[in-house]
Tab-separated table of C-alpha atoms in Angstrom:
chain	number	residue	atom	x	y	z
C	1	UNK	CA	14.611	-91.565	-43.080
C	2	UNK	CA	14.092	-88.161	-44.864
C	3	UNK	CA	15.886	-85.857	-47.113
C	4	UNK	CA	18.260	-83.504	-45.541
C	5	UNK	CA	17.002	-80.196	-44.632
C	6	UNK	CA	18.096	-76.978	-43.454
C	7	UNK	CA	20.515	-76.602	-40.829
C	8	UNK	CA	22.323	-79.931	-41.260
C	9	UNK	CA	18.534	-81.700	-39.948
C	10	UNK	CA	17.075	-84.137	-41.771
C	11	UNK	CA	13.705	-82.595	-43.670
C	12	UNK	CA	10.993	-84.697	-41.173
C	13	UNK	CA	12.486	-83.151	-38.612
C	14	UNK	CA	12.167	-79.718	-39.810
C	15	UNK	CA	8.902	-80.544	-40.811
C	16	UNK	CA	8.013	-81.260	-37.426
C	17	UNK	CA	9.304	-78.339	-36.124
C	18	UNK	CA	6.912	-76.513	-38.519
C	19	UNK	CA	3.957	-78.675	-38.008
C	20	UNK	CA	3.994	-78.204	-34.177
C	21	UNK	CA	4.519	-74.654	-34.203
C	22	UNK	CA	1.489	-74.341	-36.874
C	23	UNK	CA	-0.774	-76.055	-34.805
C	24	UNK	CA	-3.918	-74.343	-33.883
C	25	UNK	CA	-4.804	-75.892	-30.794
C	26	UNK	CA	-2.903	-77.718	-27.842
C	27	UNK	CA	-5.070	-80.464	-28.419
C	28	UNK	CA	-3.709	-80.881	-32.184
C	29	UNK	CA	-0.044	-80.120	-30.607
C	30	UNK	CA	-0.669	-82.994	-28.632
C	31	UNK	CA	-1.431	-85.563	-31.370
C	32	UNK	CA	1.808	-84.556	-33.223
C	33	UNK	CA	4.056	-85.175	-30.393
C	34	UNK	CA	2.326	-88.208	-29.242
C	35	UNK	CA	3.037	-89.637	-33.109
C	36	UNK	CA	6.514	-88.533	-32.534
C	37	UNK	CA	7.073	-89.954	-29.603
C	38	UNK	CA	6.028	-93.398	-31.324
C	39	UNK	CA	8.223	-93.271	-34.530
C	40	UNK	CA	10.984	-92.236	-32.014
C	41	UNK	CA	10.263	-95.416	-29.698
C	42	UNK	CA	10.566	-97.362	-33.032
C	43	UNK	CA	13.542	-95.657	-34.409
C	44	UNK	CA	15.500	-95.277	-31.451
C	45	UNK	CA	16.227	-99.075	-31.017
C	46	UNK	CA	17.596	-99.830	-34.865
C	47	UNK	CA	20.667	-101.192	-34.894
C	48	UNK	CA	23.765	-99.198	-36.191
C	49	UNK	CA	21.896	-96.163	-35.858
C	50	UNK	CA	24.828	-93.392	-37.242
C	51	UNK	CA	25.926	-90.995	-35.101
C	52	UNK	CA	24.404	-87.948	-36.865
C	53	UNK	CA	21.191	-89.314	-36.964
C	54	UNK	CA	21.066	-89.939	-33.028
C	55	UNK	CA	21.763	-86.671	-32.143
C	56	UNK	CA	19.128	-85.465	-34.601
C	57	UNK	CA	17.011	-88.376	-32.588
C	58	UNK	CA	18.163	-86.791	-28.986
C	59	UNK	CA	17.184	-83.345	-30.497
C	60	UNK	CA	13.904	-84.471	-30.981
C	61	UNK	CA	12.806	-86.010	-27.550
C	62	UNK	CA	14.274	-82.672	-26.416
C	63	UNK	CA	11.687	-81.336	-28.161
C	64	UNK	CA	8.967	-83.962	-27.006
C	65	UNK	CA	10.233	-83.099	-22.753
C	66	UNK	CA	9.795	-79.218	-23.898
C	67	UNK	CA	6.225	-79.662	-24.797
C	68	UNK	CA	4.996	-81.821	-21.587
C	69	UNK	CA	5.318	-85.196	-23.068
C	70	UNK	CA	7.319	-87.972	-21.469
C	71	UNK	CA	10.322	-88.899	-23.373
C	72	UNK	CA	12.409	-91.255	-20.569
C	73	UNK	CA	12.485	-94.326	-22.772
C	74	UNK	CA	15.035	-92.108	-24.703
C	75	UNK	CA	17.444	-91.106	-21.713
C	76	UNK	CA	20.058	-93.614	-21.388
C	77	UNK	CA	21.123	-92.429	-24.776
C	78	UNK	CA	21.558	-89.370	-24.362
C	79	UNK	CA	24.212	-90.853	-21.024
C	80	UNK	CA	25.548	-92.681	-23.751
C	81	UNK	CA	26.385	-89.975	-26.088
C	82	UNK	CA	28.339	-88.096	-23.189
C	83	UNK	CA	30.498	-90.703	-23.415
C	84	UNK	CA	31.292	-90.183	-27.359
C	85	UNK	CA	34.775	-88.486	-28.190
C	86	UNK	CA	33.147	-86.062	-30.800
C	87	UNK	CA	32.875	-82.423	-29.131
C	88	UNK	CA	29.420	-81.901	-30.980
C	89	UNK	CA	28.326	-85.165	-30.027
C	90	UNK	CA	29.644	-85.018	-26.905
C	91	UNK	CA	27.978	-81.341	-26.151
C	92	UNK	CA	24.423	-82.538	-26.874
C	93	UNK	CA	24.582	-85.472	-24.899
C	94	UNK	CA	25.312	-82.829	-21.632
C	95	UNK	CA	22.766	-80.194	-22.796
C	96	UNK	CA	20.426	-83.144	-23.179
C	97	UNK	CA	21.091	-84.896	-19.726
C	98	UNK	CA	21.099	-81.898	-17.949
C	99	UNK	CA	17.430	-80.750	-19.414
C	100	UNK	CA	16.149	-84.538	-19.004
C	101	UNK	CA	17.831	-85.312	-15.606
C	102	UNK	CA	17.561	-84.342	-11.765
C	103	UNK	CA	20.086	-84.436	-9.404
C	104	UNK	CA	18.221	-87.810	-7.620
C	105	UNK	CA	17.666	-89.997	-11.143
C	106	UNK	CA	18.703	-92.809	-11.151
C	107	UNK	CA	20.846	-92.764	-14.276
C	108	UNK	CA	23.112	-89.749	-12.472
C	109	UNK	CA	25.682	-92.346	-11.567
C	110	UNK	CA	26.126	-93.417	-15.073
C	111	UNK	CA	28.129	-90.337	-15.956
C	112	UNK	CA	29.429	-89.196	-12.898
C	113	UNK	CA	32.980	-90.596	-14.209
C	114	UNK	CA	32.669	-89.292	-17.867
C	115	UNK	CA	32.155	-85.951	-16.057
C	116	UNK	CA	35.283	-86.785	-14.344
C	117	UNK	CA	37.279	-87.740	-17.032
C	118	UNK	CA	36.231	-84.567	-19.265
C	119	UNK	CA	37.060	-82.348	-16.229
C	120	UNK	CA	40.766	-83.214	-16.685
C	121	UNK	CA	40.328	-83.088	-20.660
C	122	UNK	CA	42.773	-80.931	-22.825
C	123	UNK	CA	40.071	-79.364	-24.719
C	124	UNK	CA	38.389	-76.499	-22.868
C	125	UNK	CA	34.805	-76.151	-24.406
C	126	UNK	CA	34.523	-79.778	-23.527
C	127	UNK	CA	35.828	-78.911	-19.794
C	128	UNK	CA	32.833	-76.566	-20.092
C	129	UNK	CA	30.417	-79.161	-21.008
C	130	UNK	CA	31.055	-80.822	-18.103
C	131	UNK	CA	30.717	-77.943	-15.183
C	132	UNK	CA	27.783	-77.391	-16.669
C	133	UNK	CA	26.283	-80.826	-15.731
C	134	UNK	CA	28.730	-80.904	-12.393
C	135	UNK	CA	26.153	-77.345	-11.440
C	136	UNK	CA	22.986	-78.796	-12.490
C	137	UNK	CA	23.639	-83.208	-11.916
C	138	UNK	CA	25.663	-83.288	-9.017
C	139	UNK	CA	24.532	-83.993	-5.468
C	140	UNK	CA	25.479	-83.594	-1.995
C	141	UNK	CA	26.587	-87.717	-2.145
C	142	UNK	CA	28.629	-87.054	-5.083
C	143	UNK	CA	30.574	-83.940	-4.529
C	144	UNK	CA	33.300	-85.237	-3.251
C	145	UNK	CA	33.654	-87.635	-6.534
C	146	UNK	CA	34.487	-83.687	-8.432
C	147	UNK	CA	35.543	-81.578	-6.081
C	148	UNK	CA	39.057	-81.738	-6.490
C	149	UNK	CA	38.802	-81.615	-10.213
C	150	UNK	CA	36.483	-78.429	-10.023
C	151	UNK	CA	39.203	-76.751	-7.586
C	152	UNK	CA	41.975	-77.308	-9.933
C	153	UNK	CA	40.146	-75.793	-12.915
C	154	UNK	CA	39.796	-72.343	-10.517
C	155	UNK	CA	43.355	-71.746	-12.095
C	156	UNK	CA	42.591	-72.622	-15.469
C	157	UNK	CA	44.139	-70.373	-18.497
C	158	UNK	CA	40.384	-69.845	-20.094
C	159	UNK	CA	38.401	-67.705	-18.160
C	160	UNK	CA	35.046	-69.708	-19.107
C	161	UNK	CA	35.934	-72.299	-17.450
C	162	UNK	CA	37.525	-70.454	-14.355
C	163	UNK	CA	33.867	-68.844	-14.133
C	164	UNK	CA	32.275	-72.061	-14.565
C	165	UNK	CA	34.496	-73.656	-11.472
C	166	UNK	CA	33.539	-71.193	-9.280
C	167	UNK	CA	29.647	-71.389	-10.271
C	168	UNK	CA	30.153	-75.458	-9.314
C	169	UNK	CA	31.264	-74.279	-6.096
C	170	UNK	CA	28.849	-72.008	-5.364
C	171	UNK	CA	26.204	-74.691	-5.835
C	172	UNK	CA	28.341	-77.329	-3.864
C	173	UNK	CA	27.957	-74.560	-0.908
C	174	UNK	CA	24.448	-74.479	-1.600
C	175	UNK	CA	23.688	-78.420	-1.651
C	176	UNK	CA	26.365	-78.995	1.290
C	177	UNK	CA	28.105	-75.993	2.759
C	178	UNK	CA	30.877	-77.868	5.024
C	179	UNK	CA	32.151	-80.090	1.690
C	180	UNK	CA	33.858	-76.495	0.712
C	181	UNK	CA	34.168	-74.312	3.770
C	182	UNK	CA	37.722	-75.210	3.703
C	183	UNK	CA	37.945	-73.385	0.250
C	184	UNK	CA	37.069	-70.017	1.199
C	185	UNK	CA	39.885	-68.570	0.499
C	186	UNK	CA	39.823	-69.490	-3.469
C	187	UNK	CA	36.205	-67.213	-3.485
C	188	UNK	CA	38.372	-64.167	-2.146
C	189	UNK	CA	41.199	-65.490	-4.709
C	190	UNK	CA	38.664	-65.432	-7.836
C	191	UNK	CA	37.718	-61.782	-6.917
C	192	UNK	CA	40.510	-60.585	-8.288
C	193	UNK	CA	40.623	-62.405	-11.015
C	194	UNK	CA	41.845	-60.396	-14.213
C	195	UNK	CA	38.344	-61.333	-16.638
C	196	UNK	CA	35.025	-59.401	-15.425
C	197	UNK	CA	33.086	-62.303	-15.964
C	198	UNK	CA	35.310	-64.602	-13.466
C	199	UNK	CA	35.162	-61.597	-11.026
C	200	UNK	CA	31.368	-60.831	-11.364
C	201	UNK	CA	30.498	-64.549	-10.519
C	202	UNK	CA	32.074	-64.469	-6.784
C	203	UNK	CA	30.246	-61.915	-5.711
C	204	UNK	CA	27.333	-64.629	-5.563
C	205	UNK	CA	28.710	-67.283	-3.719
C	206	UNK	CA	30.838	-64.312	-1.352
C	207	UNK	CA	27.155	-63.231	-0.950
C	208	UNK	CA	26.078	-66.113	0.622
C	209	UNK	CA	29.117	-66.497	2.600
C	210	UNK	CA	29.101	-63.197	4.408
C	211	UNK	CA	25.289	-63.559	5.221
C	212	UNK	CA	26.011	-66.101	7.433
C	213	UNK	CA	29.271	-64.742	8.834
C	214	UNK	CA	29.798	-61.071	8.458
C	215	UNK	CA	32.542	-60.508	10.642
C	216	UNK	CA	35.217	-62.885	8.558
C	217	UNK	CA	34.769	-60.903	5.670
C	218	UNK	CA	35.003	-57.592	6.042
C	219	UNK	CA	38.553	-57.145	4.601
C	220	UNK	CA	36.359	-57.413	1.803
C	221	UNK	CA	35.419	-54.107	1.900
C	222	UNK	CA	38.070	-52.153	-0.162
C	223	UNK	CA	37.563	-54.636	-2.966
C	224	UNK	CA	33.300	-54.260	-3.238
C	225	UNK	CA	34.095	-50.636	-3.480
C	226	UNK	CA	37.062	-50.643	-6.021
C	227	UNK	CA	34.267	-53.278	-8.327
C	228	UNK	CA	31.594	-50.742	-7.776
C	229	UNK	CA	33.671	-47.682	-8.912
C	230	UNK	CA	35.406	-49.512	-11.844
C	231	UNK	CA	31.748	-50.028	-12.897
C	232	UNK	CA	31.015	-46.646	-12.442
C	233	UNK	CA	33.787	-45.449	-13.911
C	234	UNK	CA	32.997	-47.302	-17.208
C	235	UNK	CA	36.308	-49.126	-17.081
C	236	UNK	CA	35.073	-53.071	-17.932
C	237	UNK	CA	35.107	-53.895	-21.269
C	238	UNK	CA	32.021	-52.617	-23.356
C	239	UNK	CA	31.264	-55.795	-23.959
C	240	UNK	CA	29.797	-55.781	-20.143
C	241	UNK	CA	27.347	-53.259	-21.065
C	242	UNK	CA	24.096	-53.346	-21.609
C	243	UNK	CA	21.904	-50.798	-23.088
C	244	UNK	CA	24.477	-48.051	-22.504
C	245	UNK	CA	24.263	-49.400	-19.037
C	246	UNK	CA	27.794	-50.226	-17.646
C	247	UNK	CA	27.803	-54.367	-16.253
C	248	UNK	CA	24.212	-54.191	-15.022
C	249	UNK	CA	24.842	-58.677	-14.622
C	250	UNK	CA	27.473	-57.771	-12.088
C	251	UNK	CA	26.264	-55.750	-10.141
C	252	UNK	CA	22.158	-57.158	-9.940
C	253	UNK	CA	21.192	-60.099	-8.824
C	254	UNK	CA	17.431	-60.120	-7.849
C	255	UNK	CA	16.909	-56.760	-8.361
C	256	UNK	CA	19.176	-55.738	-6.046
C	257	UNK	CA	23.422	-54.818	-6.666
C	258	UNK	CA	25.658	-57.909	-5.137
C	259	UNK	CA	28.244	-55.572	-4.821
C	260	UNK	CA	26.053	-53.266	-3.037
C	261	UNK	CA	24.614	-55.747	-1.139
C	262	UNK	CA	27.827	-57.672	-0.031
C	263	UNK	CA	29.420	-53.851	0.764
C	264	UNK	CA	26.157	-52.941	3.234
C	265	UNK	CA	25.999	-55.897	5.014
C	266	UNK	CA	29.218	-55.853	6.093
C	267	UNK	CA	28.922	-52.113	6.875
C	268	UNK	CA	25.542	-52.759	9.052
C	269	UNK	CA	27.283	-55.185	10.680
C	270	UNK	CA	27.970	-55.032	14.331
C	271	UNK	CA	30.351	-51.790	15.331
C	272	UNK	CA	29.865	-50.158	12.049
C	273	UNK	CA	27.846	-46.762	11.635
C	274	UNK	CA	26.777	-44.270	8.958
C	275	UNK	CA	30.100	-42.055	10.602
C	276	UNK	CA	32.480	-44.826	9.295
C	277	UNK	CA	30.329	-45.221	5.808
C	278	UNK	CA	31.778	-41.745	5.606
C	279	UNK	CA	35.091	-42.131	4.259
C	280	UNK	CA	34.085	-45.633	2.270
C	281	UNK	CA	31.385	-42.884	0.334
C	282	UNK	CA	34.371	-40.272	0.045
C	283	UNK	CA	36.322	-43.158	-1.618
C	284	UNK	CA	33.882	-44.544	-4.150
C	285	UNK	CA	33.136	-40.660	-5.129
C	286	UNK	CA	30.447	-42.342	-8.000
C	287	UNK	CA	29.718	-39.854	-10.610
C	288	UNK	CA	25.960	-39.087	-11.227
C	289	UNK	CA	25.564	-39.947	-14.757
C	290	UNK	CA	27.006	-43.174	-14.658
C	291	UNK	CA	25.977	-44.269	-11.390
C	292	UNK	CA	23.805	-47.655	-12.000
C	293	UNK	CA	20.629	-46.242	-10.878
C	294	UNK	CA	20.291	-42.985	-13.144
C	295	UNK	CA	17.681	-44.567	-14.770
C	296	UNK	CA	19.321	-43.893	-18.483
C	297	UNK	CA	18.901	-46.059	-21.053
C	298	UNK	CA	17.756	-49.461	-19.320
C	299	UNK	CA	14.654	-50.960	-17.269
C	300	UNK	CA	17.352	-52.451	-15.034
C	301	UNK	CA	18.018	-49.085	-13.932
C	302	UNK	CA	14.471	-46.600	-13.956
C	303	UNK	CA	14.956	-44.275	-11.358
C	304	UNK	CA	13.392	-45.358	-7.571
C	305	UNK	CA	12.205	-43.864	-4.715
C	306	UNK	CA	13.823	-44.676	-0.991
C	307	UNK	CA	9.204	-45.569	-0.329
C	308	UNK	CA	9.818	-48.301	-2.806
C	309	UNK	CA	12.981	-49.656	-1.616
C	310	UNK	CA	11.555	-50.233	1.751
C	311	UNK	CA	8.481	-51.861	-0.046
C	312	UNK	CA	11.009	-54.655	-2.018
C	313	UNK	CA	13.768	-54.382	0.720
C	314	UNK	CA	11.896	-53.879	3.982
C	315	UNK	CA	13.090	-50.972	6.256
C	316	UNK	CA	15.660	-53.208	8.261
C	317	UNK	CA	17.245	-54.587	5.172
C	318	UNK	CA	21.267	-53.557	4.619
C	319	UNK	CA	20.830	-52.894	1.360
C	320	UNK	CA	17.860	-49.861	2.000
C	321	UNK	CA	19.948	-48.620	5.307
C	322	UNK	CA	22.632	-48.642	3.086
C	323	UNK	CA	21.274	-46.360	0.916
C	324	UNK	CA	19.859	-44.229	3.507
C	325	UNK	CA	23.183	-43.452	4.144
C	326	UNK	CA	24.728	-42.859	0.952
C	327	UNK	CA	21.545	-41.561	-1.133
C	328	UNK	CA	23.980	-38.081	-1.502
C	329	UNK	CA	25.396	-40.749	-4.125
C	330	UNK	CA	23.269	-42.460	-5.655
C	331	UNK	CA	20.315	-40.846	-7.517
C	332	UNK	CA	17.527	-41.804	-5.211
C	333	UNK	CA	14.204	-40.104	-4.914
């Protein structure tokens, strides 16, 4: 079975590792895998396999999937291992299902109520575990199985997992929008949520939300600007920053600020006018230097010119009128 090796793996597996990512050609890659893939057809299927060496076996056909190869005969075991009781077991049976799995396969329904049972579990990271498979496994026929679980965990005491929740919503909205329309108002809850990180993720599904109904959200607008100038204002924790760059992964999303985006569109909207931007750019009163696009210290950030906005934005876009309006704040060229 192999001598143990570094990193609590078995030696053959390291050795793999090291074989595949020696190999000169893809052709040569491809007869290493294909070997692999029949020891682990033979291996697999022993009987009173132990624990550690399964997940060491998982680990591999994650490897095998990652380089092109087929590995399904090994997927029902790594459903099975989401149903162990050990955390580390337990984690690399999600990570696993989740990289092996779509939302249609077949074996979905095999762990829709192990996800259900580790939503109401005591033990956050493995709470964690299983958003991340509700965002990635779950379909439109089995949100409702979740969604009251998911809601419940918006008030968790760990912020991880409050920011997790609302991702799983978000992605509920985008497979089927009317199974949380009635849970608006827990988006415009989670905005103010105390932890950056909690806060930073509504902005995407508000995003989406106001797109499609602009009027119903502009209340809103007080809070986009307070976000934006707490940013600017280098108040978040420095963990948030990135190359000297204050929370650059709150405020872009597709090259673009959410924040910025969210606060335009609702601006543009109907009845609003550069003359009532006025007092809105009054209030967030950003300071040059550590306005997000200074173009210090981060590619995120190079300095632009209003010619190439309307090339990425287009000239009717909120987010390049928006700046039209306010480029006395931002440092545009």
């Amino acid at each position: 079975m192999g001598s143990q090796g570094g990193f609590g793996q078995s030696k053959e597996f390291l050795d793999l590792i090291k074989s595949i990512g020696e190999a000169r050609s893809k052709a040569e890659e491809d007869r290493i895998v294909i070997n692999e893939i029949e020891i682990l057809k033979k291996r697999i299927i022993e009987p009173d396999i132990p624990k550690r060496k399964m997940k060491e076996y998982i680990m591999r056909l994650v490897y095998v999937e990652m380089l092109g190869h087929d590995a399904s005969f090994g997927y029902i075991h790594a459903v099975k291992m989401t149903h162990d009781d050990n955390l580390h077991l337990k984690r690399t049976g999600y990570l696993a299902v989740t990289l092996f799995l779509n939302e249609d396969h077949d074996l979905i329904i095999l762990i829709v109520n192990t996800i259900q049972k580790d939503l109401k579990s005591d033990n956050y990271l493995v709470v964690c575990a299983a958003l991340n498979a509700v965002c990635k496994l779950i379909n439109e026929e089995t949100i409702p199985a979740v969604l009251p679980q998911v809601v419940d965990l918006l008030g968790h005491s760990k912020e991880a997992v409050r920011k997790k929740a609302v991702m799983a919503l978000h992605r509920f909205y985008q497979k089927s929008p009317s199974s949380v329309n009635h849970l608006v108002s827990n988006f415009r809850k989670r905005l103010c949520d105390n932890d950056p990180g909690v806060m930073g993720s509504t902005l995407c599904p508000l995003y989406d939300l106001i797109l499609e109904d602009v009027n119903s959200y502009k209340d809103l607008v007080v809070s986009f600007v307070s976000i934006l100038k707490q940013v600017a204002e280098r108040r978040l924790p420095k963990s948030y920053d990135y190359h000297q760059m204050p929370a650059p992964f709150i405020q872009f999303l597709s090259n673009s600020g959410v924040a910025i985006q969210v606060l335009a569109t609702i601006l543009l909207s109907e009845g609003w006018t550069s003359d009532l931007a006025e007092p809105l750019r009054k209030k967030i009163n950003l300071d040059r230097k550590s306005s997000v696009l200074t173009g210090q210290s981060s590619d995120l950030s190079k300095k632009i010119t209003i010619r190439q906005f309307a090339i990425a934005f287009g000239t009717s876009s909120p987010f390049y009128k928006l700046l039209l309006h306010c480029k006395d704040i931002f440092i545009i060229e």
